[in-house]
Tab-separated table of C-alpha atoms in Angstrom:
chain	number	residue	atom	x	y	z
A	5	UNK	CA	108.510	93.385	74.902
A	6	UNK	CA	105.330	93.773	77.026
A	7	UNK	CA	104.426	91.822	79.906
A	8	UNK	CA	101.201	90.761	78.055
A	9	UNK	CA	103.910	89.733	74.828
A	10	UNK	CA	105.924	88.085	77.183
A	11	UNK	CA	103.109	86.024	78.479
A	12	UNK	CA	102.314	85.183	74.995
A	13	UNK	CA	105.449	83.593	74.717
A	14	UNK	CA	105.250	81.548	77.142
A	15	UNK	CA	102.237	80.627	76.334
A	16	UNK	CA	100.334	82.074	79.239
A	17	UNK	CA	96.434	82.699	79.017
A	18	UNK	CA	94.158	84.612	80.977
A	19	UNK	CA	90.870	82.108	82.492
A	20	UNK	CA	88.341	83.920	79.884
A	21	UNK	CA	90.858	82.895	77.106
A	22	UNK	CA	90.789	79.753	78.403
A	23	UNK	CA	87.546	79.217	77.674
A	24	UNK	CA	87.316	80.731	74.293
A	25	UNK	CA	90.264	78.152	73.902
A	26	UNK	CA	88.379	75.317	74.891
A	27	UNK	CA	84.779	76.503	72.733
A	28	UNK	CA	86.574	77.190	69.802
A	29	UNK	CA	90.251	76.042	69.106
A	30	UNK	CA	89.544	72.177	70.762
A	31	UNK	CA	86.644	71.582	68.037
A	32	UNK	CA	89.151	74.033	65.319
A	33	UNK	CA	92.055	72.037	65.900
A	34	UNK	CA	93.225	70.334	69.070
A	35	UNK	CA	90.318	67.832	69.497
A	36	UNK	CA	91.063	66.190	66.238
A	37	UNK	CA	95.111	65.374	67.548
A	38	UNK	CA	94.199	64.317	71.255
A	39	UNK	CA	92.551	60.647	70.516
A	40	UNK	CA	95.602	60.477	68.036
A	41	UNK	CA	97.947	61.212	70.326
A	42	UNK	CA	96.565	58.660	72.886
A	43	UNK	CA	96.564	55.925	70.440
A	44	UNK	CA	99.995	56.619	69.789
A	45	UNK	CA	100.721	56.578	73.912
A	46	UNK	CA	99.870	52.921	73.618
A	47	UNK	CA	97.332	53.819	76.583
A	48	UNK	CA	94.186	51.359	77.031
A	49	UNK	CA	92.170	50.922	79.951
A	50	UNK	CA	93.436	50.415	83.167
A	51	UNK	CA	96.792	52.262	82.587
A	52	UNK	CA	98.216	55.356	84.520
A	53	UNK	CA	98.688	58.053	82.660
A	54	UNK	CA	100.632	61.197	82.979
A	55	UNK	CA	99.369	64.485	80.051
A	56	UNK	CA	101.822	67.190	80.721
A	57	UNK	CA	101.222	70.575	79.620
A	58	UNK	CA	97.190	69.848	80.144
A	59	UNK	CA	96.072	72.974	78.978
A	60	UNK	CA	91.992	72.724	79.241
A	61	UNK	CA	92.358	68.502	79.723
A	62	UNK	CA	91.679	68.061	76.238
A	63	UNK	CA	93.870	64.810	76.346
A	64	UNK	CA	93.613	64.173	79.647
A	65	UNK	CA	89.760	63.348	78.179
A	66	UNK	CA	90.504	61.440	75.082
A	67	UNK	CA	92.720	59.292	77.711
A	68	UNK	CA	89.580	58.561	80.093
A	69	UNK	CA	87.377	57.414	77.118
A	70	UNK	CA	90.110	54.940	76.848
A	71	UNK	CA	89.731	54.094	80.602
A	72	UNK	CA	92.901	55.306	82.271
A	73	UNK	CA	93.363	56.484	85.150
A	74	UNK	CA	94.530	60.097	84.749
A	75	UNK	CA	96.647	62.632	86.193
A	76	UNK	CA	97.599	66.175	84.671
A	77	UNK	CA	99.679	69.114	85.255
A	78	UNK	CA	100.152	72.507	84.027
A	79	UNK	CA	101.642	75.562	84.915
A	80	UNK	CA	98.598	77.968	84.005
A	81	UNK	CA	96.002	78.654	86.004
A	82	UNK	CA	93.624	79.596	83.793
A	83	UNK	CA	93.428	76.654	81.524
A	84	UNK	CA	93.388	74.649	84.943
A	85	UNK	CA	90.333	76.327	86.107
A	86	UNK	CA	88.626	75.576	83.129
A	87	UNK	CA	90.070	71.783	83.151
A	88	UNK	CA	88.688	71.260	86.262
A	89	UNK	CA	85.031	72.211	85.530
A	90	UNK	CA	85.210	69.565	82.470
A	91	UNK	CA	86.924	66.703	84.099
A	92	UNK	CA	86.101	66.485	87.749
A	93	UNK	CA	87.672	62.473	87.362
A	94	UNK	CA	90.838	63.531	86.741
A	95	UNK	CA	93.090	64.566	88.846
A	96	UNK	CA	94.638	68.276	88.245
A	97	UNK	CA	98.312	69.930	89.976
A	98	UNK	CA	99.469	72.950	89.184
A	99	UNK	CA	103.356	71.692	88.470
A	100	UNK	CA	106.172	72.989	85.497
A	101	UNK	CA	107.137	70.063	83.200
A	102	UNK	CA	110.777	71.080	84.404
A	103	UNK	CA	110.000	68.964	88.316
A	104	UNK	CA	107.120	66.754	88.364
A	105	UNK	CA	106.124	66.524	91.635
A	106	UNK	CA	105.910	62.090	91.450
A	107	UNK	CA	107.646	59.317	91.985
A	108	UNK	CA	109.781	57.925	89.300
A	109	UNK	CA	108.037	55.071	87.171
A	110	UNK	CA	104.619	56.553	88.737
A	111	UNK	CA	102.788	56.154	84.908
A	112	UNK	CA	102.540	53.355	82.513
A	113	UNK	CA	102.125	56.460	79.576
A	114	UNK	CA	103.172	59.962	79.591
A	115	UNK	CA	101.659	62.497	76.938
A	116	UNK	CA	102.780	66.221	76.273
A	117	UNK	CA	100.522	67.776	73.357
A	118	UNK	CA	101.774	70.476	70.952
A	119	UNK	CA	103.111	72.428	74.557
A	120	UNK	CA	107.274	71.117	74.560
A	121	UNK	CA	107.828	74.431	72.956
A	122	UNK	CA	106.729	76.963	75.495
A	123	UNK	CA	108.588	74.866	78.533
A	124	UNK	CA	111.809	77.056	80.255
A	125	UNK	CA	114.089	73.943	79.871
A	126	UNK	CA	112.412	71.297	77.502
A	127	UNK	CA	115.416	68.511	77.499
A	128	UNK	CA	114.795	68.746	81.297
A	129	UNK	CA	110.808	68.182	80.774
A	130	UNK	CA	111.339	65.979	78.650
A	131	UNK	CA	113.548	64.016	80.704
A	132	UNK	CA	111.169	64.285	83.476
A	133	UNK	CA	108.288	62.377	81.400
A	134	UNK	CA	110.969	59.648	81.246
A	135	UNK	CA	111.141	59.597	84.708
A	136	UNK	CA	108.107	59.157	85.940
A	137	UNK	CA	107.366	56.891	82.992
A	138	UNK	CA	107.183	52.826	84.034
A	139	UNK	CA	110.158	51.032	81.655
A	140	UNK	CA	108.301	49.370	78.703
A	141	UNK	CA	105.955	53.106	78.899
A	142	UNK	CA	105.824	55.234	76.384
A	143	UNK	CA	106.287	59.165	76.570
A	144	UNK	CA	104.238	60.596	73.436
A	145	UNK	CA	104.490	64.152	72.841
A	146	UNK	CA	103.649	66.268	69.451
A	147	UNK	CA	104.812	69.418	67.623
A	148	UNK	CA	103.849	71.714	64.709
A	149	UNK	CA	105.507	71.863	61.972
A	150	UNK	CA	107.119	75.328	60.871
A	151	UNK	CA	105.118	77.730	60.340
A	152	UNK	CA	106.323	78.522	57.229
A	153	UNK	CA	105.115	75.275	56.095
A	154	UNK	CA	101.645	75.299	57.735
A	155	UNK	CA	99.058	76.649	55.594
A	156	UNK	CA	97.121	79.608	57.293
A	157	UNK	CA	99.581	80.811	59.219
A	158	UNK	CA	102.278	81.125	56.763
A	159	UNK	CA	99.564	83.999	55.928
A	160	UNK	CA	98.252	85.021	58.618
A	161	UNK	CA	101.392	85.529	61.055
A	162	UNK	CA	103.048	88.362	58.255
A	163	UNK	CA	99.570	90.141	58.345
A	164	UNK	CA	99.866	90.035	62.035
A	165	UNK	CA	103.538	91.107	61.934
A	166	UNK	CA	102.023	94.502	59.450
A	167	UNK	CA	98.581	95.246	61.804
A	168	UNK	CA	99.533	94.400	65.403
A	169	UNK	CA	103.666	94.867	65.233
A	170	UNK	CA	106.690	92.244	64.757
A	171	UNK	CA	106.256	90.900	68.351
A	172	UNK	CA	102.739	90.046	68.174
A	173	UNK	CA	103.710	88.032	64.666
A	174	UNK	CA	106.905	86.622	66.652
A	175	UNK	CA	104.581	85.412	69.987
A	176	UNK	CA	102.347	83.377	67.350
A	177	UNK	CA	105.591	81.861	65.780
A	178	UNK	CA	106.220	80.245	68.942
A	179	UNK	CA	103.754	77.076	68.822
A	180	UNK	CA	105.657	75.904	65.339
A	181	UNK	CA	109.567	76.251	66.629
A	182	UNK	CA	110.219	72.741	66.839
A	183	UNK	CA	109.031	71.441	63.717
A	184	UNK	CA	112.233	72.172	61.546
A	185	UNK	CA	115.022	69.469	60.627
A	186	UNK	CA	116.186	67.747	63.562
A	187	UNK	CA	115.004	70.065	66.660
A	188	UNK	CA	113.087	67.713	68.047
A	189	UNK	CA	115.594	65.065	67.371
A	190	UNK	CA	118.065	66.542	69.299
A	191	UNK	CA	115.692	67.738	72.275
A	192	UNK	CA	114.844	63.401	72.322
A	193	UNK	CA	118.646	62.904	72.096
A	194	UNK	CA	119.552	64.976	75.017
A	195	UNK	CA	117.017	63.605	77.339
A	196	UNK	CA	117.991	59.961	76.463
A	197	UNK	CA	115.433	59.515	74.223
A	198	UNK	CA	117.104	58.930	70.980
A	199	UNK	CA	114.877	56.087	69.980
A	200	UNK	CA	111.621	57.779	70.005
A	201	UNK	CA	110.133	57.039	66.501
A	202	UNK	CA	108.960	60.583	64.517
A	203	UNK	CA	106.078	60.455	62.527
A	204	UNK	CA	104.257	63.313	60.256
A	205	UNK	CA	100.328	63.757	61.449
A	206	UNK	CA	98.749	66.096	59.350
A	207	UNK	CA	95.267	67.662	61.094
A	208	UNK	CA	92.612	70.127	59.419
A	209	UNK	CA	91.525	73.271	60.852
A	210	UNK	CA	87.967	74.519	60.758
A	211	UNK	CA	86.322	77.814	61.492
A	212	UNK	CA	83.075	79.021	60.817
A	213	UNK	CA	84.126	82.099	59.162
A	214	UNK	CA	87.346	84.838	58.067
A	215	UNK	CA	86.179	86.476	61.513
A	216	UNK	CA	85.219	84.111	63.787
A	217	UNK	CA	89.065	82.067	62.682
A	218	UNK	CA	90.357	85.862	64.553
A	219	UNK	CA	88.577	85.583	67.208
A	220	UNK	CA	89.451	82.339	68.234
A	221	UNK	CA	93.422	82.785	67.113
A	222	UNK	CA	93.373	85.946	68.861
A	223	UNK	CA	90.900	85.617	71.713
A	224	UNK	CA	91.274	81.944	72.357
A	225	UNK	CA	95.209	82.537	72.674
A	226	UNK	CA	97.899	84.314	74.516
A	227	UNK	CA	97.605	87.698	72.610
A	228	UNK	CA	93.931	88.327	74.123
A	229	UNK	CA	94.655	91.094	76.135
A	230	UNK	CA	97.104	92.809	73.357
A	231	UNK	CA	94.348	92.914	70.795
A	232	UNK	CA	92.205	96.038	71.435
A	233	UNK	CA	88.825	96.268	69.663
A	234	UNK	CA	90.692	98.701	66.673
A	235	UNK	CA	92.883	95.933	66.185
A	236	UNK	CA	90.311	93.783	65.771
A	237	UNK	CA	88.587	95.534	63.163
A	238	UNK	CA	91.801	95.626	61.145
A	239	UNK	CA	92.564	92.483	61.351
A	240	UNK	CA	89.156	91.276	59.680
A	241	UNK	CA	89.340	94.269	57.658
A	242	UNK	CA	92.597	92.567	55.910
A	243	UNK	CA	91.152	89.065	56.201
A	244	UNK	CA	89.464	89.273	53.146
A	245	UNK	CA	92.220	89.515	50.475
A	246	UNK	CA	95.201	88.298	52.510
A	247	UNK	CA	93.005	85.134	53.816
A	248	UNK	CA	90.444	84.621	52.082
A	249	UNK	CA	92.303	81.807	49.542
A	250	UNK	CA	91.127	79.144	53.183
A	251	UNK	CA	87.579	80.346	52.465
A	252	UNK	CA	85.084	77.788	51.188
A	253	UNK	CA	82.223	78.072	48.822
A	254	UNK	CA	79.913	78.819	52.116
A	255	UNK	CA	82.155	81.103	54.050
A	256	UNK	CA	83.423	78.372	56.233
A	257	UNK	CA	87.229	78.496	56.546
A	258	UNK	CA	89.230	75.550	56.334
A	259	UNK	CA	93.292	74.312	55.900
A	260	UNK	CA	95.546	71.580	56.816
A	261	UNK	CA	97.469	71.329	60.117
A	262	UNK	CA	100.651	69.166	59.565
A	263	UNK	CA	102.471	68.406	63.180
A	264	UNK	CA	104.695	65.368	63.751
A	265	UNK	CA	104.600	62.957	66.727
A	266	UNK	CA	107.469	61.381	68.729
A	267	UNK	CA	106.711	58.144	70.741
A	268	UNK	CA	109.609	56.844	72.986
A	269	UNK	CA	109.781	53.472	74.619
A	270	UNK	CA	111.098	54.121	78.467
């Protein structure tokens, strides 16, 4: 596997995918889950909060229009560079899930949002949100479901797997690992957290177009710098007849995003 295929399995971006990330896949997809997922949290004004796994602060920023005060970490520069510039209030460390760098009982909420799948040790992550989380707190987090059940991809990751190679397909697998029977169950169990209560949340993706949905799954994600410009072109090139079933009457592409959420009491 290549360093840049490696990356993409751990879900590392570069700072310019960052910000393709945050201009195209937050209003696509990820926008849409965070005021959900905040709901969920329990967190209203006033509270601490705790969003793990920040990525561009797209939660951390549903959880300040509820009036929290908010902290985030993440282990990626790049999205943090671009989280900064778009939340100056809150307040950003550079930290793995695996050691939060607080006190216990330091939050009254702790979110993690579709990112418990790329973490080194997630029963350890996880148990660290429990940590740090106040008893009576809640530690929300979300997951895909497989991808095999996700419309889109359960199309567009075998095209990938035919254009760009089996590890390409295999890095874009990862976001969806934890959505089969009971692996997220047992990751809860393991960290003490066997009475979180799982519920289905189904999303909807949006793209303006065939093209501009590669662009942003490509160039808004960890296999940026593994797509050169010829396999670009024969990736839209393909779009057509193995995508086009998402395309709408104007060309806009659209399809459901089913994930489930897990909200513990600490």
């Amino acid at each position: 596997m290549s360093l840049q295929q490696e990356e993409a399995a751990a879900g590392q971006i570069t700072a310019d995918a960052a910000r393709v990330y945050e201009a195209f896949f937050v209003p696509a997809l990820f926008g849409q889950f965070a005021p959900w997922l905040v709901e969920a949290a329990g967190i209203r004004g006033g509270g601490r909060v705790l969003d793990v796994a920040t990525g561009t602060g797209v939660v951390a920023r549903a959880a300040l229009k509820r009036g929290a005060s908010v902290t985030a970490v993440d282990l990626n520069d790049g999205m943090l560079s671009v989280a900064r510039e778009l939340a100056p209030q809150v307040h950003f460390e550079q930290a793995p899930a695996e050691t939060l760098p607080f006190e216990d009982q330091a939050f009254d909420a702790v979110t993690c949002q579709f990112a418990l799948m790329f973490f080194a040790d997630r029963v350890q992550a996880l148990r660290e949100m429990a940590r740090v989380c106040h008893p009576g707190g809640h530690v929300a987090v979300s997951v895909f479901a497989p991808w095999e059940d996700s419309p889109g991809y359960c199309d567009l990751i075998p095209m990938l797997a035919d254009i760009m190679g089996p590890e390409a397909a295999e890095a874009l697998k990862a976001p969806f690992c934890l959505g089969g029977a009971g692996a997220l169950e047992s990751l809860l169990a393991a960290a003490g957290l066997d009475t979180a209560t799982l519920s289905p949340k189904t999303g909807q993706i949006r793209h303006a177009s065939l093209d501009g949905w590669l662009e942003t799954e490509i160039g808004g994600w960890t296999l940026a710098g593994a797509a050169t410009p010829r396999i670009m072109a024969d990736l839209k090139a393909a779009a057509a007849e193995r995508l086009g079933k998402y395309c709408n009457a104007d060309g806009t592409v659209s399809f459901e995003a089913p994930a489930i959420f897990a909200v513990a009491t600490v």
